[in-house]
Structure formats: structure tokens, C-alpha cells
Amino acid sequence: MKTNDIKTVTIIGAGAMGHGIAEVALIAGYKVFLRDIKQEFVDRGVSMLDKSLKKLVEKGKVTSDHYDKIQNELLKPCVDMKEAVQETDLVIEAIPEIPELKKQTFKELDQYAPSHTILATNTSSIKITDIASVTNRPQQVLGLHFFNPVVIMKLVEVIRGEKTSDETMDTAFNFCLKISKIPVRVEKDVPGFVVNRINAPAHVLRGCILDEGIALPEEVDALIRKEGMPMGPYELLDYVGIDTHYHILSYYAETIHPDFKPYQAIEKMMKDGNLGQKTGKGFYDWSKGKPKIDPAKATDKVDPMDITAVQINEATKLIEMGACTAEDIDKAMLYGTGAKVGPMTIAKDHDPKELTSRLERLSKAFNKEIFKPTQMIREGTYK
Ligand code: CAA
Ligand code: NAD
């Protein structure tokens, strides 16, 4: 199927991501089925979508005529799976980050969707090949990984599973352009893909910082905001969802290395049901809106270059595995996180010997094998 043949899109899951993906497809003029498991969840998704869309109308980014067309004609909220997919050309799944749940859903999608339909997953971490394996059309299954908030963040990672066809990759890539996104190809199916994979060891390091009482969330968030990031890492986890973060780390621990096991602070928040913005409490209290981070609290006990170093190290692993180019890594980090400079550009200003000894020190201090420098770092071939 070619991109121009896509007329109808179905989004499975009307949560934080699903409503946003539906919104960008609707803005681009597609007919969109938005499906969740209960009417109240569908209604919640439609109401988030409407709130966001109204902001865009106020700003003149969406015309009021198009807003009316979306409401009266293009948007089809539903609960019934068959109704959601029986006439669709592209499905994008955005349900919780639980491998078995996704596989079960892909079995159903494969059963009900027409044979030409492309099935995409918005998974944050799970290998596309595993999800595709339960279908009879793995050549038409791929990852389309959007970033939160979907209407604002430009990046979509377009991820090839082991059996994804070139045609599916090209059609999906061009679809991303049609919905005004910046797609980046990920040619190797590695857990976490690009942005999340690069951030993964940074989460582990920041977990150690918390669990060992080196600094508090607000102190680190203030520091990282001072470094120019739009949000601190812990407020971002609250924004993303602590449950999503927990599932991602658990998956990495199983598939990449046990060092990724969820840290104590996250285990406790999961147990207490403090899942961040969505429940009103996480690292911060969100009950009265966004937390206010006091810049004066920035810690001097954490060296931000330590966090950058583990990200650069992970980025070189992706290059060594052939998942992505250095240029695409930086592009993805810019458009998926709001960073001002990408890790591979930062790396160019750093001496391989200094990076190697920094990573060895971190690996030893926190007893984490995943921080050990790669061959590319040790030999300085990233320069
Ligand atoms: N719909 C419409 N407009 C929205 C919006 C939405 N959903 N969310 C934010 N906006 C608008 C706001 O209305 C505001 O507009 P004005 O400037 O005209 O008032 C503008 O965006 C900025 O928003 P805020 O003033 O509320 O706050 P901010 O300046 O802090 O920006 C942010 C919010 C865009 C989220 C910014 O903080 C940011 O870029 N944060 C980093 C986000 C990030 O890293 N995302 C990736 C997460 S990881 C991921 O997604 C992958 C995964 O698999 C887990
Ligand atoms: P969420 O909890 O906000 O929403 C998930 C929605 O899926 C809920 O409304 C739930 O009722 C619904 N659901 C559950 N089972 C379903 C089923 N069988 N059929 C249809 N709907 C079902 O989660 P989210 O944050 O939107 O995350 C969704 C996916 O997107 C996950 O795979 C996550 O890893 C990924 N993702 C999340 C973010 C983020 O920042 N939150 C960013 C990128 C990717």
C-alpha cells in the first residue's frame, strides 16, 4: 500500500498518547477511529483531544471550519474493536506498555483488519519483531514511536521489525511527513529504539542518585533545567507516567541487562499507585497543576556531564549495532526531547581518554556494567 491509499486511520487506546496521535491525524484530514475498552475511557480521550484542539483553534493553527469537520465527520470514537478496524488502512496501537497485552491486541487486530492494513505500535521499548510474531502479516507491522505531547513533539521513530517490508517502512515514513512530523528511520529492532534507549542508562544513573541519597528529585530537575532542557528528568517521568517508566525498565532488565531493573524509588511509587500527573502524585504533587521547580535548588553534587556521558556511551552502542547513524541520533534527541544539542555533537568536544575514565569511574562507583565504555569510546572513533 502507498501513502496516498491511506484514507482511514485507527488508534487503539485513547490515553495520553492515543488521543494525541488521533489529533495529529485528524488535523491532517484523515478519518480517525479512536478506540478504548470502555466508553468512559473513550470519552476521556475525546475530551483531552478536544481541549488540545481548541487551543490550536485559538492560536489560528486549526481553522474553526476544520474543527467542525473533525467533530461532525472525521472523528469516530468507539469501543467495539471490529467497528474500529474493519475499514481502516493504518492502525496505530497506543495501549499500556505490557508485552502480553500488546500481543493479545495484535492478534485481534490481525483478525479484524483488512488484509492490506498496516499495523503499527507506539511501544516505547518492546521489540517490534516480538509483537509482529503473533500476526500473519509481520511484513506489514512496524513501530511508529511518537513523543509526548504528540501535538508539540515533532519526532516519530519509524522502526523496522525483522520482517517489516521496505514498502511498509516507506509508506509509514511518508505518512509521518503527511501529518507534519519529523520521522527518523530505525533500521535495527533493538529494545528502546533510539531516544529511549539513549536515555535508559541515564535513568539508571539518576535512580542510583536517588536511592543512594546523593540528591533529591527537585535538586536534579533544577540542575538539568539550568542546563537548558525544557523539563527536569523526574518531572518528565511524572508527565510520561511512572507505570510506563516501570514497564520500560522491567523490559530492559529482561532483554538488555539486569542493571536496568526498576530502582527503589520507582518500585515504591508503583506500589503506592503514585503514577505521576495522571494520578495527581508522583515525584511531585500535580493536583494543582504543573509543579514549580525552584532554580535555586540546583544540586552541585551531580555532574551533568556524567549523565551526558552514559547517554553518549549508549548512543555509540546503537551505532555499533547498526541501528541508526550518528546524524539521526542527534536529530532524534533534538526533536524527541527538546535538547538543544545532540549527544554525538557533544561527544566531538570530548577527549576519548576523559570519557573512558569517566565511564569507568561511574561503572565502578555504582557497580553498573552498562556504564562501561564501548570500543567506539575507548578508541575515539566517534570523533
Ligand atoms: N495541546 C496543545 N497545546 C499544548 C499541549 C497540547 N497537548 N501541550 C502543551 N501545549 C502548548 C501550551 O498551550 C503552551 O502554549 P503557549 O506557549 O502558547 O501558552 C505551549 O505548548 C507550552 O506549554 P506550557 O506553557 O504548558 O509548558 P512548557 O513551556 O513547559 O512546555 C512541553 C510543555 C512542550 C511539554 C515542554 O515542557 C517540553 O518540551 N517538555 C519535554 C517533553 C519531552 O521530553 N517529551 C518526550 C517524553 S519521552 C517520550 O515521549 C517517549 C516515551 O516513549 C516515553
Ligand atoms: P495511558 O495509560 O495514558 O493510555 C493507555 C490507554 O489504553 C488507556 O486509556 C487504556 O484504557 C487503554 N487500553 C488498555 N487496554 C486496551 C485495549 N486492549 N484496547 C484499547 N485500549 C486499551 O498510556 P500512554 O501513556 O498513552 O501509553 C500508551 C503507549 O504509548 C505505551 O506503549 C507507552 O509506552 C507508549 N508511549 C508513551 C509515552 C508517554 O509519554 N506516556 C510516550 C511515547 C510512547
Coordinates of C-alpha atoms and ligand atoms in Angstrom, one line a residue:
M1 CA 0.0 0.0 0.0
K2 CA 1.2 3.5 -0.8
T3 CA 0.8 6.5 1.5
N4 CA -1.9 8.1 -0.7
D5 CA -4.0 5.0 -0.3
I6 CA -4.3 5.7 3.4
K7 CA -7.7 7.3 4.0
T8 CA -8.7 6.0 7.4
V9 CA -6.6 5.6 10.5
T10 CA -7.4 3.7 13.7
I11 CA -5.9 4.5 17.1
I12 CA -6.2 1.8 19.7
G13 CA -6.0 3.3 23.2
A14 CA -7.3 6.8 23.9
G15 CA -4.9 7.7 26.7
A16 CA -2.1 10.3 26.9
M17 CA -0.6 9.1 23.6
G18 CA -3.6 7.8 21.7
H19 CA -5.6 11.0 21.9
G20 CA -2.6 13.0 20.7
I21 CA -1.9 10.6 17.7
A22 CA -5.6 10.8 16.8
E23 CA -5.4 14.6 17.0
V24 CA -2.5 15.0 14.6
A25 CA -4.1 12.6 12.1
L26 CA -7.4 14.4 12.3
I27 CA -5.6 17.8 11.8
A28 CA -4.1 16.3 8.6
G29 CA -7.6 15.4 7.4
Y30 CA -7.7 11.7 8.0
K31 CA -10.9 9.9 9.1
V32 CA -9.9 8.5 12.6
F33 CA -11.4 5.8 14.7
L34 CA -10.4 6.2 18.3
R35 CA -10.9 3.0 20.3
D36 CA -10.7 2.2 24.0
I37 CA -12.0 -0.6 26.1
K38 CA -14.7 1.4 28.0
Q39 CA -17.0 4.3 26.9
E40 CA -15.7 6.4 29.8
F41 CA -12.1 6.0 28.6
V42 CA -13.1 6.9 25.1
D43 CA -14.9 9.9 26.4
R44 CA -11.9 11.0 28.4
G45 CA -9.6 10.7 25.4
V46 CA -12.1 12.7 23.2
S47 CA -12.2 15.4 25.9
M48 CA -8.4 15.6 26.1
L49 CA -8.3 15.8 22.3
D50 CA -11.0 18.5 22.2
K51 CA -9.2 20.6 24.8
S52 CA -5.9 20.5 22.9
L53 CA -7.7 21.1 19.5
K54 CA -9.5 24.2 21.0
K55 CA -6.1 25.6 22.0
L56 CA -4.9 25.2 18.4
V57 CA -8.0 26.9 17.0
E58 CA -7.5 29.8 19.4
K59 CA -3.9 30.2 18.1
G60 CA -5.1 30.0 14.5
K61 CA -3.2 26.8 13.8
V62 CA -6.5 24.9 13.0
T63 CA -9.4 26.7 11.4
S64 CA -12.8 26.6 13.0
D65 CA -14.2 25.0 9.8
H66 CA -11.8 22.2 10.2
Y67 CA -12.5 21.9 13.9
D68 CA -16.2 21.4 12.9
K69 CA -15.3 18.9 10.3
I70 CA -13.3 16.9 12.8
Q71 CA -16.2 16.9 15.3
N72 CA -19.0 16.2 12.8
E73 CA -17.3 14.0 10.2
L74 CA -13.7 12.8 10.8
L75 CA -13.6 11.6 14.4
K76 CA -15.2 8.2 15.1
P77 CA -14.9 7.3 18.8
C78 CA -15.8 3.7 19.6
V79 CA -15.4 0.7 21.9
D80 CA -16.1 -2.1 19.5
M81 CA -12.8 -3.5 18.0
K82 CA -14.5 -4.8 14.8
E83 CA -16.1 -1.4 14.1
A84 CA -12.7 0.3 14.8
V85 CA -10.7 -1.6 12.3
Q86 CA -12.9 -3.3 9.7
E87 CA -12.5 -0.5 7.1
T88 CA -9.1 1.0 8.2
D89 CA -5.9 1.4 6.2
L90 CA -3.5 2.0 9.1
V91 CA -3.8 1.1 12.8
I92 CA -1.6 2.7 15.5
E93 CA -1.7 0.9 18.8
A94 CA -1.2 3.0 22.0
I95 CA -2.3 0.8 24.9
P96 CA -0.2 0.2 28.1
E97 CA 3.4 -0.9 27.8
I98 CA 2.8 -4.6 28.7
P99 CA 4.1 -7.1 26.2
E100 CA 1.4 -9.7 26.6
L101 CA -1.4 -7.1 26.4
K102 CA 0.1 -5.8 23.1
K103 CA 0.4 -9.3 21.7
Q104 CA -3.2 -10.1 22.5
T105 CA -4.3 -6.9 20.9
F106 CA -2.2 -7.5 17.7
K107 CA -3.8 -11.0 17.4
E108 CA -7.2 -9.3 17.4
L109 CA -6.1 -6.6 15.0
D110 CA -4.8 -9.2 12.6
Q111 CA -8.1 -11.0 12.7
Y112 CA -10.4 -8.0 12.2
A113 CA -8.3 -5.6 10.0
P114 CA -8.5 -5.9 6.2
S115 CA -5.5 -7.7 4.6
H116 CA -3.9 -4.6 3.2
T117 CA -3.9 -2.7 6.5
I118 CA -0.6 -1.7 8.1
L119 CA -0.4 -2.4 11.9
A120 CA 1.9 0.0 13.9
T121 CA 2.7 0.0 17.5
N122 CA 3.6 3.1 19.6
T123 CA 5.5 1.0 22.0
S124 CA 8.3 2.8 24.0
S125 CA 10.6 -0.2 24.3
I126 CA 9.3 -3.6 23.2
K127 CA 10.8 -5.2 20.1
I128 CA 8.6 -4.9 17.1
T129 CA 9.6 -8.4 15.9
D130 CA 8.0 -9.9 19.1
I131 CA 4.7 -8.0 18.6
A132 CA 4.6 -8.8 14.9
S133 CA 5.2 -12.5 15.5
V134 CA 1.6 -13.1 16.7
T135 CA 0.2 -11.8 13.4
N136 CA 0.0 -13.4 9.9
R137 CA 1.4 -10.2 8.4
P138 CA 4.7 -9.4 10.0
Q139 CA 5.8 -7.7 6.8
Q140 CA 3.1 -5.1 7.5
V141 CA 3.9 -4.5 11.1
L142 CA 6.3 -1.7 12.3
G143 CA 6.9 0.7 15.1
L144 CA 5.7 4.3 14.9
H145 CA 7.0 5.8 18.1
F146 CA 5.6 9.2 18.8
F147 CA 6.7 11.6 21.6
N148 CA 4.6 13.2 24.4
P149 CA 2.9 15.7 24.0
V150 CA 2.2 14.4 20.4
V151 CA 0.9 17.7 19.0
I152 CA 4.1 19.5 20.1
M153 CA 6.9 17.0 19.8
K154 CA 8.0 16.6 16.1
L155 CA 9.8 13.3 16.2
V156 CA 8.4 9.9 15.2
E157 CA 10.8 6.9 15.2
V158 CA 9.9 4.6 12.3
I159 CA 11.1 1.2 13.4
R160 CA 11.7 -1.9 11.3
G161 CA 11.0 -5.3 12.7
E162 CA 12.9 -8.2 11.4
K163 CA 10.2 -9.0 8.8
T164 CA 8.9 -5.5 8.0
S165 CA 8.9 -4.8 4.3
D166 CA 10.5 -1.9 2.6
E167 CA 7.1 -0.8 1.3
T168 CA 5.7 -0.7 4.8
M169 CA 8.6 1.3 6.1
D170 CA 8.3 3.8 3.2
T171 CA 4.5 4.1 3.4
A172 CA 4.7 4.8 7.1
F173 CA 7.6 7.2 6.8
N174 CA 5.7 9.2 4.3
F175 CA 2.6 9.1 6.4
C176 CA 4.6 10.8 9.2
L177 CA 5.5 13.6 6.8
K178 CA 1.8 14.0 5.8
I179 CA 0.9 14.5 9.5
S180 CA 3.7 17.2 9.7
K181 CA 6.1 15.1 11.8
I182 CA 9.9 14.5 11.5
P183 CA 10.4 10.8 11.0
V184 CA 13.7 9.0 11.8
R185 CA 14.3 5.5 10.5
V186 CA 15.5 2.9 13.0
E187 CA 16.8 0.0 10.9
K188 CA 17.5 -2.4 13.7
D189 CA 14.9 -3.7 16.1
V190 CA 16.6 -3.0 19.5
P191 CA 14.7 -2.6 22.8
G192 CA 14.1 1.2 23.4
F193 CA 15.0 2.1 19.8
V194 CA 16.8 5.5 19.8
V195 CA 15.7 8.2 22.2
N196 CA 14.5 5.9 25.0
R197 CA 17.5 3.6 24.6
I198 CA 19.9 6.5 24.9
N199 CA 18.0 7.8 27.9
A200 CA 17.9 4.3 29.5
P201 CA 21.3 4.3 31.3
A202 CA 20.7 7.9 32.3
H203 CA 17.6 6.7 34.2
V204 CA 19.6 4.1 35.9
L205 CA 22.2 6.6 37.0
R206 CA 19.6 9.0 38.2
G207 CA 17.9 6.1 40.0
C208 CA 21.3 5.5 41.8
I209 CA 21.4 9.2 42.7
L210 CA 18.0 9.0 44.4
D211 CA 18.4 5.6 46.0
E212 CA 21.8 6.5 47.5
G213 CA 20.6 9.8 48.8
I214 CA 23.0 11.9 46.7
A215 CA 20.4 14.4 45.6
L216 CA 16.6 15.0 45.7
P217 CA 14.4 15.0 42.5
E218 CA 13.9 18.8 42.6
E219 CA 17.6 19.4 43.1
V220 CA 18.4 17.4 40.0
D221 CA 15.5 18.8 38.0
A222 CA 16.6 22.3 38.8
L223 CA 20.1 21.5 37.6
I224 CA 19.0 19.9 34.3
R225 CA 16.6 22.8 33.6
K226 CA 19.5 25.1 34.1
E227 CA 21.4 23.1 31.5
G228 CA 18.7 24.1 29.0
M229 CA 16.3 21.1 29.0
P230 CA 12.6 22.0 28.9
M231 CA 11.8 19.8 31.8
G232 CA 13.8 18.1 34.5
P233 CA 14.1 14.2 34.3
Y234 CA 11.9 13.4 37.3
E235 CA 9.1 15.9 36.4
L236 CA 9.3 14.4 32.9
L237 CA 8.8 10.8 34.3
D238 CA 5.7 12.1 36.2
Y239 CA 4.5 13.6 32.9
V240 CA 5.2 10.3 30.9
G241 CA 3.7 8.1 33.7
I242 CA 5.5 6.2 36.4
D243 CA 3.8 2.9 35.3
T244 CA 5.1 3.3 31.7
H245 CA 8.6 4.0 33.1
Y246 CA 8.4 1.0 35.3
H247 CA 7.3 -1.3 32.5
I248 CA 10.0 0.0 30.2
L249 CA 12.8 -0.6 32.8
S250 CA 11.4 -4.1 33.6
Y251 CA 11.5 -4.9 29.9
Y252 CA 15.1 -3.6 29.5
A253 CA 16.1 -5.6 32.6
E254 CA 14.8 -8.8 30.9
T255 CA 16.0 -8.1 27.4
I256 CA 19.2 -6.0 27.7
H257 CA 20.8 -6.2 31.1
P258 CA 19.7 -6.7 34.8
D259 CA 21.3 -3.3 35.6
F260 CA 18.1 -1.8 34.2
K261 CA 15.9 -3.2 37.0
P262 CA 13.5 -0.5 38.3
Y263 CA 15.1 1.4 41.2
Q264 CA 13.7 1.5 44.7
A265 CA 12.0 4.9 44.3
I266 CA 10.1 3.7 41.3
E267 CA 9.2 0.4 42.9
K268 CA 7.7 2.3 45.9
M269 CA 5.7 4.7 43.7
M270 CA 4.3 1.8 41.7
K271 CA 3.3 0.0 44.9
D272 CA 1.7 3.2 46.3
G273 CA -0.2 3.9 43.0
N274 CA 1.6 7.3 42.6
L275 CA 1.9 7.2 38.8
G276 CA 2.6 10.9 38.2
Q277 CA 0.4 13.5 36.5
K278 CA -2.3 11.0 35.7
T279 CA -3.0 10.2 39.4
G280 CA -2.1 13.7 40.7
K281 CA 1.0 12.5 42.6
G282 CA 4.4 11.1 41.6
F283 CA 7.8 12.7 42.4
Y284 CA 5.7 15.9 42.6
D285 CA 2.2 16.9 43.6
W286 CA 0.2 17.6 40.4
S287 CA -3.2 18.1 42.0
K288 CA -3.0 21.9 41.4
G289 CA -1.3 21.7 38.0
K290 CA 2.3 21.6 36.9
P291 CA 5.0 21.5 39.7
K292 CA 7.1 24.6 40.1
I293 CA 10.8 23.8 40.1
D294 CA 12.9 26.3 42.2
P295 CA 16.1 27.0 40.1
A296 CA 17.9 27.9 43.4
K297 CA 17.7 24.3 44.4
A298 CA 20.1 23.0 41.7
T299 CA 22.4 20.5 43.2
D300 CA 26.2 20.7 43.0
K301 CA 26.5 17.0 44.0
V302 CA 25.8 15.8 40.5
D303 CA 28.0 16.5 37.5
P304 CA 25.6 16.8 34.4
M305 CA 28.4 15.6 32.2
D306 CA 28.2 12.2 34.0
I307 CA 24.6 11.9 32.7
T308 CA 25.6 13.0 29.2
A309 CA 28.5 10.5 29.2
V310 CA 26.3 7.5 29.8
Q311 CA 23.9 8.7 27.0
I312 CA 26.8 9.2 24.6
N313 CA 28.1 5.7 25.5
E314 CA 24.6 4.2 24.8
A315 CA 24.4 6.1 21.5
T316 CA 27.7 4.5 20.4
K317 CA 26.2 1.1 21.2
L318 CA 23.4 1.9 18.7
I319 CA 25.9 2.9 16.1
E320 CA 28.0 -0.2 16.7
M321 CA 24.8 -2.3 16.3
G322 CA 23.9 -0.6 13.0
A323 CA 20.5 0.7 14.4
C324 CA 21.0 4.3 13.4
T325 CA 23.5 6.9 12.2
A326 CA 25.2 9.5 14.4
E327 CA 23.3 12.2 12.5
D328 CA 19.9 10.5 13.0
I329 CA 20.7 10.0 16.7
D330 CA 21.2 13.8 17.2
K331 CA 18.1 14.6 15.1
A332 CA 16.0 12.2 17.2
M333 CA 17.3 13.6 20.5
L334 CA 16.6 17.2 19.4
Y335 CA 13.1 16.6 18.1
G336 CA 12.1 14.0 20.7
T337 CA 13.3 15.6 23.9
G338 CA 13.7 19.4 23.2
A339 CA 17.5 19.1 23.8
K340 CA 19.5 22.0 22.2
V341 CA 22.5 19.8 21.1
G342 CA 22.6 16.1 20.4
P343 CA 24.9 13.6 22.2
M344 CA 27.1 12.8 19.2
T345 CA 27.8 16.5 18.7
I346 CA 28.6 17.0 22.3
A347 CA 30.9 13.9 22.1
K348 CA 33.0 15.6 19.5
D349 CA 34.2 18.1 22.0
H350 CA 35.3 15.4 24.5
D351 CA 38.5 13.6 24.6
P352 CA 38.1 9.8 24.4
K353 CA 40.5 9.3 27.3
E354 CA 38.5 11.6 29.5
L355 CA 35.2 9.9 28.5
T356 CA 36.6 6.5 29.0
S357 CA 37.9 7.2 32.5
R358 CA 34.7 9.0 33.5
L359 CA 32.6 5.9 32.4
E360 CA 34.9 3.5 34.1
R361 CA 34.6 5.6 37.3
L362 CA 30.8 5.6 37.1
S363 CA 30.7 1.9 36.4
K364 CA 32.8 1.1 39.4
A365 CA 31.2 3.7 41.8
F366 CA 27.6 2.4 41.1
N367 CA 28.5 -1.2 40.3
K368 CA 26.8 -1.0 36.8
E369 CA 28.3 -2.9 33.9
I370 CA 26.1 -1.0 31.5
F371 CA 28.2 2.2 32.1
K372 CA 31.4 0.5 30.8
P373 CA 32.8 2.4 27.8
T374 CA 32.3 0.9 24.4
Q375 CA 35.0 0.2 21.9
M376 CA 34.0 3.3 20.0
I377 CA 34.5 5.5 23.1
R378 CA 37.8 3.8 24.1
E379 CA 39.2 4.1 20.6
G380 CA 37.8 7.5 19.9
T381 CA 36.2 6.5 16.6
Y382 CA 33.1 8.6 17.4
K383 CA 35.1 11.8 16.7
Ligands
CAA1 N1 -2.0 20.6 23.0 C1 -1.9 21.9 22.6 N2 -1.0 22.7 23.1 C2 -0.2 22.3 24.0 C3 -0.3 21.0 24.5 C4 -1.2 20.1 24.0 N3 -1.3 18.8 24.4 N4 0.7 20.8 25.5 C5 1.3 22.0 25.6 N5 0.8 22.9 24.7 C6 1.2 24.3 24.5 C7 0.7 25.1 25.6 O1 -0.6 25.6 25.5 C8 1.7 26.3 25.5 O2 1.3 27.2 24.6 P1 1.6 28.8 24.8 O3 3.1 28.9 24.8 O4 1.0 29.4 23.6 O5 1.0 29.1 26.1 C9 3.0 25.6 25.0 O6 2.6 24.3 24.4 C10 4.0 25.3 26.1 O7 3.4 24.6 27.1 P2 3.4 25.0 28.7 O8 3.4 26.5 28.8 O9 2.3 24.3 29.3 O10 4.7 24.4 29.3 P3 6.2 24.3 28.7 O11 6.7 25.6 28.1 O12 6.9 23.6 29.8 O13 6.0 23.2 27.5 C11 6.3 21.0 27.0 C12 5.5 22.0 27.7 C13 6.1 21.2 25.5 C14 5.7 19.6 27.3 C15 7.8 21.1 27.3 O14 8.0 21.2 28.7 C16 8.7 20.0 26.8 O15 9.1 20.0 25.6 N6 9.0 19.0 27.6 C17 9.8 17.9 27.2 C18 8.9 16.9 26.7 C19 9.6 15.6 26.3 O16 10.8 15.4 26.5 N7 8.8 14.7 25.7 C20 9.3 13.3 25.5 C21 9.0 12.4 26.6 S1 9.6 10.8 26.4 C22 8.5 10.1 25.3 O17 7.5 10.7 24.9 C23 8.8 8.7 24.8 C24 8.4 7.6 25.6 O18 8.3 6.5 25.0 C25 8.1 7.6 27.0
NAD2 P1 -2.2 5.6 29.0 O1 -2.3 4.8 30.2 O2 -2.3 7.1 29.1 O3 -3.3 5.1 28.0 C1 -3.5 3.8 27.6 C2 -4.9 3.6 27.2 O4 -5.1 2.3 26.6 C3 -5.9 3.7 28.4 O5 -6.9 4.7 28.0 C4 -6.5 2.3 28.4 O6 -7.8 2.2 28.9 C5 -6.4 1.8 27.0 N1 -6.4 0.4 26.8 C6 -5.9 -0.6 27.6 N2 -6.1 -1.8 27.0 C7 -6.7 -1.6 25.8 C8 -7.1 -2.4 24.7 N3 -7.0 -3.7 24.8 N4 -7.7 -1.8 23.7 C9 -7.8 -0.4 23.6 N5 -7.4 0.4 24.6 C10 -6.9 -0.2 25.7 O7 -0.8 5.2 28.3 P2 0.0 6.1 27.3 O8 1.0 7.0 28.1 O9 -0.9 6.7 26.3 O10 0.9 5.0 26.7 C11 0.4 4.2 25.6 C12 1.6 3.6 24.9 O11 2.4 4.6 24.3 C13 2.5 2.7 25.7 O12 3.0 1.7 24.9 C14 3.7 3.7 26.1 O13 4.9 3.0 26.4 C15 3.8 4.5 24.8 N6 4.3 5.8 24.9 C16 4.1 6.6 26.0 C17 4.6 7.8 26.1 C18 4.3 8.7 27.2 O14 5.0 9.7 27.4 N7 3.3 8.5 28.0 C19 5.4 8.3 25.0 C20 5.6 7.5 23.9 C21 5.1 6.2 23.9

